[in-house]
Amino acid sequence: MRQTWVRELCGWLAAVLIAVVTVAQVATTARADLLFRDSDSLVVALLVRSVSEGESFDWVMSSVLFLPEIVVFGLLWMLGRVFALDVNAVFVINAVVNLTALYGAVRLAAGRRREGSAPVAWSLLAVSMFGVLAMTETSASRDSLELASLLATTTYYSATVIAVVLSIGIVRRVFDGTVRVRWRLPAVLGVIAAVSTLSNPLYAAWATVPLGLLLGVSAVYQRSRGHAIPLFVWIVGGTAAGFVARIPLSEWIANDGSAYAQPTLWPQSVRYYGELLAERLSAPLGALGAVLLTALLLLAIVQSVRAPTRGARVVAVAAWLLPVLVAVGAVALGTHAARYLEPVAFAPILGLVASPRALRVPQRAVVAMTAGAGVLLVVGAGLSTPRVAATAQHPNADLTCVSEWVNASGQVGAGQFWTVRLPKLHLDDPSQLIQVDHQLNAYAWLINRSDFEAGEVTFLIEDAQSTSWALGTNAMPTDVIACGQYTIYDFSPVALPLGPARS
């Protein structure tokens, strides 16, 4: 028993080191834009800061509520306040937490340790392969097939990814388990399904549909029926409960997601995803990532055939079935968002833990390899920590210029979605910047609508991502302040009225 606990603890420590190395590599490429600066990526941080500072709560979200992500980031935000960490440092810690949580979910999917198995080692290998995939992703684009690195963000469905892998792990544990725990784990699956669907309806597409299909097929066979039916009922019931629980929250949901499904646009969807794939394959690192994913998918298919137990077969089949169903579904629904295909990146690694057999290696060799891997991870993490710290703390002169001017002005200004959110997060008083569209209408999207109570602004901020202003007024700025990538147009003492809110 003691050896088991030591082994599991070492697995978690190694997973943290792998996460540190992975995050450091991602953060030192152009991908850092998604971690620290992308307007979409900042919603959780903006909301947590708003709540922690006691602002009136009138947030409007997309179809995703980010509930688990908000809880995790909120706890880390409070920890950051204690140790005087800035928001970028909290982003880095959150990224490490996300990748470490993936290890925990994969370890659950690897099953219990048995004689002749090595689930900890194979789980670490699986997470390492995911880390390698993330390291091959180096662009700043939020809309590319660089999907593994999205787990490092606070916004792009990290909690849903973990929930899906946990769900697969629970199904495996039930199929491998005993009668004593058979009703408890399905209930946990139902809770995960309910909370995940409440937070993000994509859980239904990523987990409920493929796992429901697997469980439905398993229920046909007599010896699997006792396991499959309770699991099926709980995951479907939990998902339905999650959708029902969203109804009272509709006031804060600006888009229920139904508009994203446009089946008649499937030819455009094929073209869109095909172009993204071609772009990914055109880069050497992208091609390497594609080869690795293909190898993992092939391994999962082989494991599906050779699986020694029903639980192992469920994990192996899920490893290739999720990517196939999600990719086909995304095209069939005419979607145009690469992030919907995230299971293509994370599900295939489960093929490595479907049947985590221990290799027949002499004990001395095992000790030597383990020690060597441990030393490499410690050295790698030690070298990575200063790199990622330097990246997180790297001064942004343009952002500093904007922050200092706005803080000193005491005025309330505005900017468009892709421009204003980063400066807003870093201001002493975020309410000094209001999110608007190019016509100065209040833009109620992933923002606190209480900001709009100001009613008027006296300056505007723009950058290269801003659409040309159409203000409907002859007012001219009295001063123009250049802050590198940003330009501030100061209209004071003239006040520009905000138009009606739209989303």
Short mmCIF file of C-alpha atoms in Angstrom, two decimals:
data_model
loop_
_atom_site.label_atom_id
_atom_site.label_comp_id
_atom_site.label_asym_id
_atom_site.label_seq_id
_atom_site.Cartn_x
_atom_site.Cartn_y
_atom_site.Cartn_z
CA MET A 1 0.00 0.00 0.00
CA ARG A 2 2.83 2.39 0.90
CA GLN A 3 4.54 1.77 -2.43
CA THR A 4 1.28 2.53 -4.22
CA TRP A 5 0.92 5.91 -2.52
CA VAL A 6 4.55 6.78 -3.20
CA ARG A 7 4.13 5.84 -6.84
CA GLU A 8 0.95 7.92 -7.20
CA LEU A 9 2.52 10.91 -5.46
CA CYS A 10 5.57 10.72 -7.73
CA GLY A 11 3.21 10.61 -10.70
CA TRP A 12 1.53 13.85 -9.63
CA LEU A 13 4.87 15.55 -9.01
CA ALA A 14 6.13 14.48 -12.42
CA ALA A 15 2.89 15.73 -14.00
CA VAL A 16 3.45 19.17 -12.45
CA LEU A 17 6.97 19.27 -13.89
CA ILE A 18 5.69 18.24 -17.34
CA ALA A 19 3.06 20.98 -17.12
CA VAL A 20 5.68 23.59 -16.20
CA VAL A 21 7.90 22.64 -19.15
CA THR A 22 4.94 22.65 -21.55
CA VAL A 23 3.55 25.98 -20.40
CA ALA A 24 6.99 27.58 -20.52
CA GLN A 25 7.48 26.49 -24.12
CA VAL A 26 4.02 27.64 -25.22
CA ALA A 27 4.37 30.95 -23.38
CA THR A 28 7.65 31.79 -25.06
CA THR A 29 6.16 31.62 -28.56
CA ALA A 30 3.58 33.78 -30.31
CA ARG A 31 1.01 31.49 -28.66
CA ALA A 32 1.53 33.64 -25.56
CA ASP A 33 -1.00 36.06 -27.06
CA LEU A 34 -3.73 33.54 -26.24
CA LEU A 35 -2.46 33.12 -22.68
CA PHE A 36 -2.02 36.76 -21.74
CA ARG A 37 -3.53 39.17 -24.26
CA ASP A 38 -6.32 37.72 -26.42
CA SER A 39 -9.65 39.47 -25.77
CA ASP A 40 -11.58 36.20 -25.71
CA SER A 41 -9.07 34.70 -23.29
CA LEU A 42 -9.60 37.48 -20.76
CA VAL A 43 -13.27 36.93 -19.96
CA VAL A 44 -12.68 34.77 -16.88
CA ALA A 45 -10.05 37.13 -15.49
CA LEU A 46 -12.25 40.17 -16.11
CA LEU A 47 -15.22 38.53 -14.41
CA VAL A 48 -13.22 37.31 -11.41
CA ARG A 49 -11.70 40.76 -10.90
CA SER A 50 -15.13 42.38 -11.23
CA VAL A 51 -16.61 40.09 -8.56
CA SER A 52 -13.62 40.34 -6.23
CA GLU A 53 -13.79 44.14 -6.31
CA GLY A 54 -17.49 44.18 -5.49
CA GLU A 55 -18.87 45.59 -8.74
CA SER A 56 -22.58 45.25 -9.45
CA PHE A 57 -23.05 41.88 -11.12
CA ASP A 58 -24.79 42.11 -14.48
CA TRP A 59 -22.52 40.01 -16.64
CA VAL A 60 -23.59 38.77 -20.04
CA MET A 61 -21.93 35.63 -21.36
CA SER A 62 -21.91 33.64 -24.57
CA SER A 63 -23.38 30.13 -24.59
CA VAL A 64 -20.49 29.14 -22.30
CA LEU A 65 -20.63 30.21 -18.65
CA PHE A 66 -17.11 29.05 -17.65
CA LEU A 67 -18.28 28.10 -14.17
CA PRO A 68 -15.48 25.67 -13.18
CA GLU A 69 -12.89 27.90 -14.84
CA ILE A 70 -14.14 30.88 -12.82
CA VAL A 71 -13.89 28.93 -9.56
CA VAL A 72 -10.32 27.79 -10.29
CA PHE A 73 -9.13 31.18 -11.49
CA GLY A 74 -10.90 32.88 -8.58
CA LEU A 75 -9.04 30.74 -6.05
CA LEU A 76 -5.74 31.39 -7.83
CA TRP A 77 -6.58 35.11 -8.03
CA MET A 78 -7.01 35.25 -4.25
CA LEU A 79 -3.76 33.34 -3.82
CA GLY A 80 -2.11 35.82 -6.16
CA ARG A 81 -3.33 38.72 -4.03
CA VAL A 82 -1.71 37.13 -0.98
CA PHE A 83 1.66 36.77 -2.73
CA ALA A 84 1.38 40.04 -4.72
CA LEU A 85 1.32 38.28 -8.11
CA ASP A 86 0.14 40.13 -11.20
CA VAL A 87 -2.56 38.76 -13.46
CA ASN A 88 -0.09 37.27 -15.96
CA ALA A 89 1.51 35.19 -13.21
CA VAL A 90 -1.95 33.91 -12.28
CA PHE A 91 -2.54 32.98 -15.93
CA VAL A 92 0.67 30.93 -15.90
CA ILE A 93 -0.24 29.13 -12.68
CA ASN A 94 -3.73 28.42 -14.06
CA ALA A 95 -2.17 26.91 -17.19
CA VAL A 96 -0.02 24.59 -15.06
CA VAL A 97 -3.08 23.63 -13.01
CA ASN A 98 -5.06 22.81 -16.17
CA LEU A 99 -2.37 20.51 -17.55
CA THR A 100 -1.86 18.85 -14.17
CA ALA A 101 -5.63 18.28 -13.93
CA LEU A 102 -5.46 16.59 -17.33
CA TYR A 103 -2.98 14.13 -15.84
CA GLY A 104 -5.41 13.40 -13.01
CA ALA A 105 -8.22 12.72 -15.46
CA VAL A 106 -5.99 10.53 -17.64
CA ARG A 107 -4.82 8.65 -14.57
CA LEU A 108 -8.45 7.88 -13.74
CA ALA A 109 -8.96 6.61 -17.29
CA ALA A 110 -5.89 4.38 -16.99
CA GLY A 111 -7.68 2.24 -14.42
CA ARG A 112 -6.63 0.73 -11.12
CA ARG A 113 -3.17 -0.63 -10.67
CA ARG A 114 -3.06 -4.40 -11.08
CA GLU A 115 -0.31 -6.95 -11.28
CA GLY A 116 1.53 -6.46 -14.55
CA SER A 117 0.21 -2.94 -15.17
CA ALA A 118 1.87 0.49 -14.94
CA PRO A 119 -0.95 3.06 -15.13
CA VAL A 120 1.09 5.89 -13.60
CA ALA A 121 3.91 5.56 -16.09
CA TRP A 122 1.57 5.32 -19.08
CA SER A 123 -0.50 8.26 -17.83
CA LEU A 124 2.66 10.36 -17.63
CA LEU A 125 3.59 9.27 -21.14
CA ALA A 126 0.13 10.24 -22.40
CA VAL A 127 0.33 13.70 -20.82
CA SER A 128 3.87 14.08 -22.18
CA MET A 129 2.60 13.36 -25.69
CA PHE A 130 -0.10 15.97 -25.19
CA GLY A 131 2.59 18.38 -24.05
CA VAL A 132 4.64 17.64 -27.17
CA LEU A 133 1.55 18.40 -29.28
CA ALA A 134 1.12 21.71 -27.48
CA MET A 135 4.79 22.54 -28.06
CA THR A 136 4.36 22.13 -31.81
CA GLU A 137 1.82 24.99 -31.74
CA THR A 138 3.51 28.36 -32.12
CA SER A 139 1.15 30.78 -33.88
CA ALA A 140 -0.83 33.61 -32.30
CA SER A 141 -4.04 32.58 -34.08
CA ARG A 142 -7.04 31.67 -31.96
CA ASP A 143 -8.65 30.13 -35.04
CA SER A 144 -6.25 27.42 -36.14
CA LEU A 145 -5.92 23.67 -35.69
CA GLU A 146 -3.41 24.26 -32.90
CA LEU A 147 -5.76 22.74 -30.37
CA ALA A 148 -3.68 21.20 -27.58
CA SER A 149 -2.27 24.51 -26.35
CA LEU A 150 -5.81 25.86 -25.85
CA LEU A 151 -5.95 23.83 -22.63
CA ALA A 152 -3.41 26.25 -21.16
CA THR A 153 -5.89 29.14 -21.40
CA THR A 154 -8.61 30.02 -18.91
CA THR A 155 -11.27 30.36 -21.61
CA TYR A 156 -11.07 27.79 -24.36
CA TYR A 157 -13.03 25.05 -22.62
CA SER A 158 -10.33 23.71 -20.30
CA ALA A 159 -12.86 22.50 -17.73
CA THR A 160 -14.89 20.75 -20.42
CA VAL A 161 -11.79 18.92 -21.67
CA ILE A 162 -11.03 17.68 -18.15
CA ALA A 163 -14.69 16.72 -17.61
CA VAL A 164 -14.80 14.65 -20.79
CA VAL A 165 -11.67 12.68 -19.86
CA LEU A 166 -12.98 12.23 -16.31
CA SER A 167 -16.24 10.90 -17.75
CA ILE A 168 -14.38 8.34 -19.85
CA GLY A 169 -12.37 7.37 -16.79
CA ILE A 170 -15.50 6.85 -14.71
CA VAL A 171 -17.03 4.64 -17.38
CA ARG A 172 -13.85 2.59 -17.44
CA ARG A 173 -13.77 2.27 -13.64
CA VAL A 174 -17.38 1.09 -13.56
CA PHE A 175 -16.77 -1.54 -16.22
CA ASP A 176 -13.66 -2.69 -14.36
CA GLY A 177 -15.21 -2.33 -10.90
CA THR A 178 -17.30 -4.28 -8.46
CA VAL A 179 -20.97 -4.27 -7.54
CA ARG A 180 -20.17 -2.28 -4.36
CA VAL A 181 -19.21 0.88 -6.28
CA ARG A 182 -21.39 0.38 -9.32
CA TRP A 183 -24.10 2.90 -8.30
CA ARG A 184 -21.77 5.54 -6.84
CA LEU A 185 -19.57 6.19 -9.84
CA PRO A 186 -22.51 6.51 -12.26
CA ALA A 187 -23.96 9.13 -9.89
CA VAL A 188 -20.65 11.02 -9.99
CA LEU A 189 -20.80 10.81 -13.79
CA GLY A 190 -24.27 12.34 -13.66
CA VAL A 191 -23.04 15.23 -11.51
CA ILE A 192 -20.12 15.88 -13.85
CA ALA A 193 -22.48 15.81 -16.84
CA ALA A 194 -24.91 18.22 -15.17
CA VAL A 195 -22.29 20.76 -14.08
CA SER A 196 -20.38 20.55 -17.35
CA THR A 197 -23.49 20.98 -19.50
CA LEU A 198 -24.67 23.86 -17.33
CA SER A 199 -21.33 25.53 -17.89
CA ASN A 200 -20.74 24.51 -21.52
CA PRO A 201 -23.26 22.71 -23.77
CA LEU A 202 -20.35 21.36 -25.83
CA TYR A 203 -20.05 18.65 -23.19
CA ALA A 204 -23.13 17.05 -24.73
CA ALA A 205 -21.40 16.83 -28.12
CA TRP A 206 -18.00 15.82 -26.79
CA ALA A 207 -19.06 13.32 -24.12
CA THR A 208 -22.77 12.55 -23.91
CA VAL A 209 -23.26 11.64 -27.58
CA PRO A 210 -20.15 9.45 -28.10
CA LEU A 211 -20.26 7.83 -24.66
CA GLY A 212 -24.02 7.39 -24.95
CA LEU A 213 -23.43 5.58 -28.24
CA LEU A 214 -20.77 3.37 -26.69
CA LEU A 215 -22.95 2.57 -23.69
CA GLY A 216 -25.95 1.90 -25.90
CA VAL A 217 -23.97 -0.65 -27.90
CA SER A 218 -22.58 -2.19 -24.70
CA ALA A 219 -26.09 -2.54 -23.27
CA VAL A 220 -26.93 -4.95 -26.08
CA TYR A 221 -24.59 -7.52 -24.57
CA GLN A 222 -25.83 -9.35 -21.48
CA ARG A 223 -22.61 -9.24 -19.47
CA SER A 224 -22.17 -5.49 -20.01
CA ARG A 225 -25.78 -4.48 -19.52
CA GLY A 226 -25.62 -4.08 -15.76
CA HIS A 227 -22.81 -1.56 -16.11
CA ALA A 228 -23.88 0.21 -19.29
CA ILE A 229 -27.51 1.01 -18.48
CA PRO A 230 -26.90 2.88 -15.17
CA LEU A 231 -24.09 4.85 -16.81
CA PHE A 232 -26.27 5.68 -19.80
CA VAL A 233 -29.13 6.85 -17.60
CA TRP A 234 -26.88 9.01 -15.41
CA ILE A 235 -24.94 10.71 -18.20
CA VAL A 236 -28.07 11.43 -20.25
CA GLY A 237 -30.03 12.48 -17.18
CA GLY A 238 -27.18 14.67 -15.94
CA THR A 239 -26.86 16.33 -19.33
CA ALA A 240 -30.60 16.99 -19.46
CA ALA A 241 -30.47 18.43 -15.93
CA GLY A 242 -27.63 20.71 -17.00
CA PHE A 243 -29.66 22.08 -19.89
CA VAL A 244 -32.66 22.66 -17.62
CA ALA A 245 -30.45 24.43 -15.05
CA ARG A 246 -29.41 26.91 -17.75
CA ILE A 247 -32.96 28.24 -18.07
CA PRO A 248 -32.92 30.39 -14.90
CA LEU A 249 -29.57 31.81 -16.05
CA SER A 250 -30.85 32.86 -19.47
CA GLU A 251 -30.71 36.53 -18.46
CA TRP A 252 -26.92 36.28 -18.47
CA ILE A 253 -26.64 34.19 -21.65
CA ALA A 254 -26.54 36.38 -24.78
CA ASN A 255 -26.36 33.45 -27.20
CA ASP A 256 -27.79 30.00 -26.53
CA GLY A 257 -25.57 28.47 -29.22
CA SER A 258 -28.35 27.39 -31.56
CA ALA A 259 -27.32 30.00 -34.12
CA TYR A 260 -23.95 28.28 -34.49
CA ALA A 261 -25.60 25.26 -36.10
CA GLN A 262 -26.16 25.93 -39.81
CA PRO A 263 -26.27 22.54 -41.57
CA THR A 264 -26.80 24.10 -45.00
CA LEU A 265 -23.30 25.59 -44.75
CA TRP A 266 -21.56 22.22 -44.56
CA PRO A 267 -19.71 22.71 -47.91
CA GLN A 268 -18.23 25.95 -46.58
CA SER A 269 -17.39 24.15 -43.36
CA VAL A 270 -15.50 21.44 -45.27
CA ARG A 271 -13.56 24.13 -47.10
CA TYR A 272 -12.87 26.06 -43.92
CA TYR A 273 -11.51 23.11 -41.93
CA GLY A 274 -9.65 21.84 -44.99
CA GLU A 275 -7.84 25.15 -45.32
CA LEU A 276 -6.94 25.11 -41.62
CA LEU A 277 -5.57 21.58 -42.00
CA ALA A 278 -3.52 22.56 -45.04
CA GLU A 279 -2.14 25.52 -43.13
CA ARG A 280 -1.23 23.30 -40.19
CA LEU A 281 0.51 20.74 -42.40
CA SER A 282 2.46 23.41 -44.25
CA ALA A 283 4.64 24.08 -41.18
CA PRO A 284 7.26 21.50 -40.10
CA LEU A 285 6.09 21.52 -36.49
CA GLY A 286 2.49 21.26 -37.63
CA ALA A 287 3.33 18.25 -39.79
CA LEU A 288 5.12 16.67 -36.83
CA GLY A 289 2.05 17.20 -34.67
CA ALA A 290 -0.17 15.65 -37.35
CA VAL A 291 2.08 12.60 -37.57
CA LEU A 292 1.99 12.18 -33.80
CA LEU A 293 -1.81 12.45 -33.71
CA THR A 294 -2.14 9.95 -36.54
CA ALA A 295 0.11 7.50 -34.70
CA LEU A 296 -1.95 7.88 -31.53
CA LEU A 297 -5.18 7.30 -33.42
CA LEU A 298 -3.79 4.16 -35.05
CA LEU A 299 -2.62 2.92 -31.66
CA ALA A 300 -6.10 3.51 -30.25
CA ILE A 301 -7.65 1.47 -33.06
CA VAL A 302 -5.22 -1.39 -32.42
CA GLN A 303 -5.93 -1.22 -28.70
CA SER A 304 -9.66 -1.40 -29.43
CA VAL A 305 -9.11 -4.80 -31.04
CA ARG A 306 -6.62 -6.14 -28.53
CA ALA A 307 -8.17 -4.75 -25.34
CA PRO A 308 -8.06 -7.40 -22.59
CA THR A 309 -11.06 -6.04 -20.66
CA ARG A 310 -14.30 -4.21 -21.39
CA GLY A 311 -13.07 -1.14 -19.55
CA ALA A 312 -9.91 -1.04 -21.61
CA ARG A 313 -11.94 -1.37 -24.80
CA VAL A 314 -14.20 1.55 -23.82
CA VAL A 315 -11.18 3.83 -23.35
CA ALA A 316 -9.51 2.68 -26.57
CA VAL A 317 -12.66 3.12 -28.65
CA ALA A 318 -13.35 6.51 -27.10
CA ALA A 319 -9.82 7.61 -28.06
CA TRP A 320 -10.65 7.42 -31.76
CA LEU A 321 -14.44 7.65 -31.73
CA LEU A 322 -14.56 11.12 -30.10
CA PRO A 323 -12.35 12.77 -32.75
CA VAL A 324 -14.28 11.11 -35.58
CA LEU A 325 -17.75 11.99 -34.29
CA VAL A 326 -16.79 15.55 -33.32
CA ALA A 327 -15.10 16.25 -36.66
CA VAL A 328 -18.02 14.82 -38.65
CA GLY A 329 -20.52 16.64 -36.45
CA ALA A 330 -18.71 19.97 -36.76
CA VAL A 331 -18.86 19.73 -40.54
CA ALA A 332 -22.44 18.43 -40.63
CA LEU A 333 -23.61 21.38 -38.54
CA GLY A 334 -21.78 23.86 -40.76
CA THR A 335 -19.64 25.25 -37.95
CA HIS A 336 -16.66 27.54 -38.47
CA ALA A 337 -14.70 27.40 -35.22
CA ALA A 338 -11.56 25.33 -34.84
CA ARG A 339 -11.91 25.13 -31.05
CA TYR A 340 -14.94 22.87 -31.44
CA LEU A 341 -12.51 20.18 -32.63
CA GLU A 342 -10.46 20.03 -29.43
CA PRO A 343 -11.25 16.31 -28.87
CA VAL A 344 -9.08 15.66 -31.93
CA ALA A 345 -6.12 16.77 -29.80
CA PHE A 346 -6.87 15.33 -26.36
CA ALA A 347 -8.85 12.12 -26.95
CA PRO A 348 -6.17 10.18 -28.90
CA ILE A 349 -3.74 10.20 -25.97
CA LEU A 350 -6.17 7.89 -24.15
CA GLY A 351 -5.07 5.08 -26.45
CA LEU A 352 -1.85 5.00 -24.45
CA VAL A 353 -3.64 4.24 -21.18
CA ALA A 354 -6.32 1.85 -22.42
CA SER A 355 -4.16 -1.16 -21.60
CA PRO A 356 -1.26 0.16 -19.50
CA ARG A 357 0.80 -3.02 -19.37
CA ALA A 358 4.07 -2.98 -17.49
CA LEU A 359 7.05 -3.59 -19.75
CA ARG A 360 9.25 -6.58 -19.07
CA VAL A 361 12.35 -4.68 -18.09
CA PRO A 362 14.89 -5.64 -15.40
CA GLN A 363 14.30 -3.84 -12.10
CA ARG A 364 17.65 -2.07 -12.25
CA ALA A 365 16.84 -0.72 -15.70
CA VAL A 366 13.46 0.52 -14.46
CA VAL A 367 15.10 2.33 -11.54
CA ALA A 368 17.73 3.83 -13.84
CA MET A 369 15.17 5.01 -16.41
CA THR A 370 12.90 6.43 -13.72
CA ALA A 371 15.77 8.28 -12.09
CA GLY A 372 16.97 9.59 -15.43
CA ALA A 373 13.52 10.79 -16.42
CA GLY A 374 13.09 12.42 -13.03
CA VAL A 375 16.37 14.29 -13.33
CA LEU A 376 15.47 15.48 -16.84
CA LEU A 377 12.09 16.72 -15.66
CA VAL A 378 13.55 18.54 -12.65
CA VAL A 379 16.25 20.17 -14.79
CA GLY A 380 13.74 20.99 -17.53
CA ALA A 381 11.30 22.55 -15.09
CA GLY A 382 14.12 24.41 -13.37
CA LEU A 383 15.25 25.91 -16.66
CA SER A 384 11.67 26.59 -17.77
CA THR A 385 10.56 28.50 -14.68
CA PRO A 386 12.74 31.59 -15.29
CA ARG A 387 11.71 31.59 -18.96
CA VAL A 388 8.01 31.61 -18.29
CA ALA A 389 8.44 34.11 -15.44
CA ALA A 390 10.32 36.45 -17.75
CA THR A 391 7.60 36.13 -20.37
CA ALA A 392 4.80 36.81 -17.88
CA GLN A 393 6.61 39.81 -16.43
CA HIS A 394 7.87 41.21 -19.74
CA PRO A 395 6.87 44.88 -19.79
CA ASN A 396 4.41 46.01 -22.45
CA ALA A 397 5.29 49.63 -23.03
CA ASP A 398 2.19 50.31 -25.15
CA LEU A 399 -0.14 48.85 -22.55
CA THR A 400 1.67 50.74 -19.78
CA CYS A 401 1.29 53.98 -21.74
CA VAL A 402 -2.48 53.48 -22.04
CA SER A 403 -2.89 52.45 -18.42
CA GLU A 404 -0.94 55.41 -17.08
CA TRP A 405 -2.85 57.91 -19.21
CA VAL A 406 -6.28 56.51 -18.36
CA ASN A 407 -5.47 56.16 -14.65
CA ALA A 408 -4.27 59.77 -14.52
CA SER A 409 -7.14 61.16 -16.60
CA GLY A 410 -9.93 60.25 -14.19
CA GLN A 411 -12.18 60.02 -17.26
CA VAL A 412 -14.36 57.25 -18.67
CA GLY A 413 -13.57 56.12 -22.21
CA ALA A 414 -14.43 53.36 -24.63
CA GLY A 415 -13.00 50.96 -27.16
CA GLN A 416 -14.05 48.02 -29.31
CA PHE A 417 -14.01 44.36 -28.19
CA TRP A 418 -10.67 43.29 -29.66
CA THR A 419 -8.98 46.50 -28.49
CA VAL A 420 -10.31 47.50 -25.10
CA ARG A 421 -10.36 44.33 -23.02
CA LEU A 422 -6.63 44.01 -22.37
CA PRO A 423 -6.19 47.63 -21.18
CA LYS A 424 -9.41 47.28 -19.16
CA LEU A 425 -8.05 44.27 -17.26
CA HIS A 426 -4.84 46.10 -16.33
CA LEU A 427 -6.35 49.44 -15.22
CA ASP A 428 -6.50 50.49 -11.58
CA ASP A 429 -10.25 50.99 -12.14
CA PRO A 430 -11.54 48.78 -15.00
CA SER A 431 -14.84 50.69 -15.09
CA GLN A 432 -12.96 53.58 -16.74
CA LEU A 433 -13.10 51.66 -20.04
CA ILE A 434 -16.40 50.65 -21.64
CA GLN A 435 -16.79 48.11 -24.40
CA VAL A 436 -18.60 49.49 -27.46
CA ASP A 437 -19.00 48.82 -31.17
CA HIS A 438 -17.73 51.12 -33.93
CA GLN A 439 -20.93 53.20 -33.71
CA LEU A 440 -20.48 53.76 -29.99
CA ASN A 441 -23.33 51.44 -29.06
CA ALA A 442 -22.74 49.59 -25.81
CA TYR A 443 -21.50 46.12 -26.80
CA ALA A 444 -22.92 43.59 -24.34
CA TRP A 445 -20.76 40.55 -25.00
CA LEU A 446 -18.67 38.81 -22.32
CA ILE A 447 -18.77 41.95 -20.20
CA ASN A 448 -20.46 43.48 -17.16
CA ARG A 449 -23.43 45.50 -18.36
CA SER A 450 -23.23 47.67 -15.27
CA ASP A 451 -20.36 49.44 -17.07
CA PHE A 452 -22.91 50.99 -19.42
CA GLU A 453 -24.52 52.98 -16.60
CA ALA A 454 -21.92 55.69 -17.23
CA GLY A 455 -23.98 56.66 -20.30
CA GLU A 456 -21.21 58.68 -21.98
CA VAL A 457 -17.47 58.74 -22.60
CA THR A 458 -14.88 61.42 -23.24
CA PHE A 459 -12.14 59.46 -25.02
CA LEU A 460 -11.77 56.51 -27.39
CA ILE A 461 -9.01 53.91 -27.74
CA GLU A 462 -8.23 52.14 -30.99
CA ASP A 463 -5.58 49.91 -32.52
CA ALA A 464 -5.11 47.93 -35.74
CA GLN A 465 -7.94 45.56 -34.77
CA SER A 466 -10.49 48.38 -34.45
CA THR A 467 -13.11 49.06 -37.12
CA SER A 468 -13.24 52.65 -38.37
CA TRP A 469 -15.44 54.74 -36.09
CA ALA A 470 -18.88 55.95 -37.26
CA LEU A 471 -19.81 58.24 -34.41
CA GLY A 472 -22.65 60.24 -35.99
CA THR A 473 -21.29 63.45 -34.49
CA ASN A 474 -19.12 66.33 -35.63
CA ALA A 475 -17.12 66.33 -32.42
CA MET A 476 -13.37 66.37 -32.97
CA PRO A 477 -10.74 65.15 -30.51
CA THR A 478 -8.95 67.87 -28.60
CA ASP A 479 -5.87 65.70 -28.22
CA VAL A 480 -4.42 62.55 -29.77
CA ILE A 481 -2.13 60.41 -27.63
CA ALA A 482 0.08 57.86 -29.36
CA CYS A 483 0.84 54.76 -27.30
CA GLY A 484 2.59 52.50 -29.79
CA GLN A 485 0.00 50.05 -31.06
CA TYR A 486 -2.75 52.06 -29.35
CA THR A 487 -4.07 55.54 -30.12
CA ILE A 488 -6.16 57.52 -27.64
CA TYR A 489 -8.54 60.19 -28.95
CA ASP A 490 -9.39 62.61 -26.15
CA PHE A 491 -12.64 64.53 -26.75
CA SER A 492 -12.86 66.17 -23.32
CA PRO A 493 -14.57 68.30 -22.24
CA VAL A 494 -17.07 67.07 -24.88
CA ALA A 495 -18.92 63.91 -23.84
CA LEU A 496 -19.96 61.31 -26.41
CA PRO A 497 -23.26 59.55 -25.52
CA LEU A 498 -23.40 55.75 -25.68
CA GLY A 499 -25.95 54.15 -27.98
CA PRO A 500 -28.29 51.33 -26.94
CA ALA A 501 -26.78 48.06 -25.80
CA ARG A 502 -26.50 45.20 -28.27
CA SER A 503 -24.83 41.81 -28.24
#
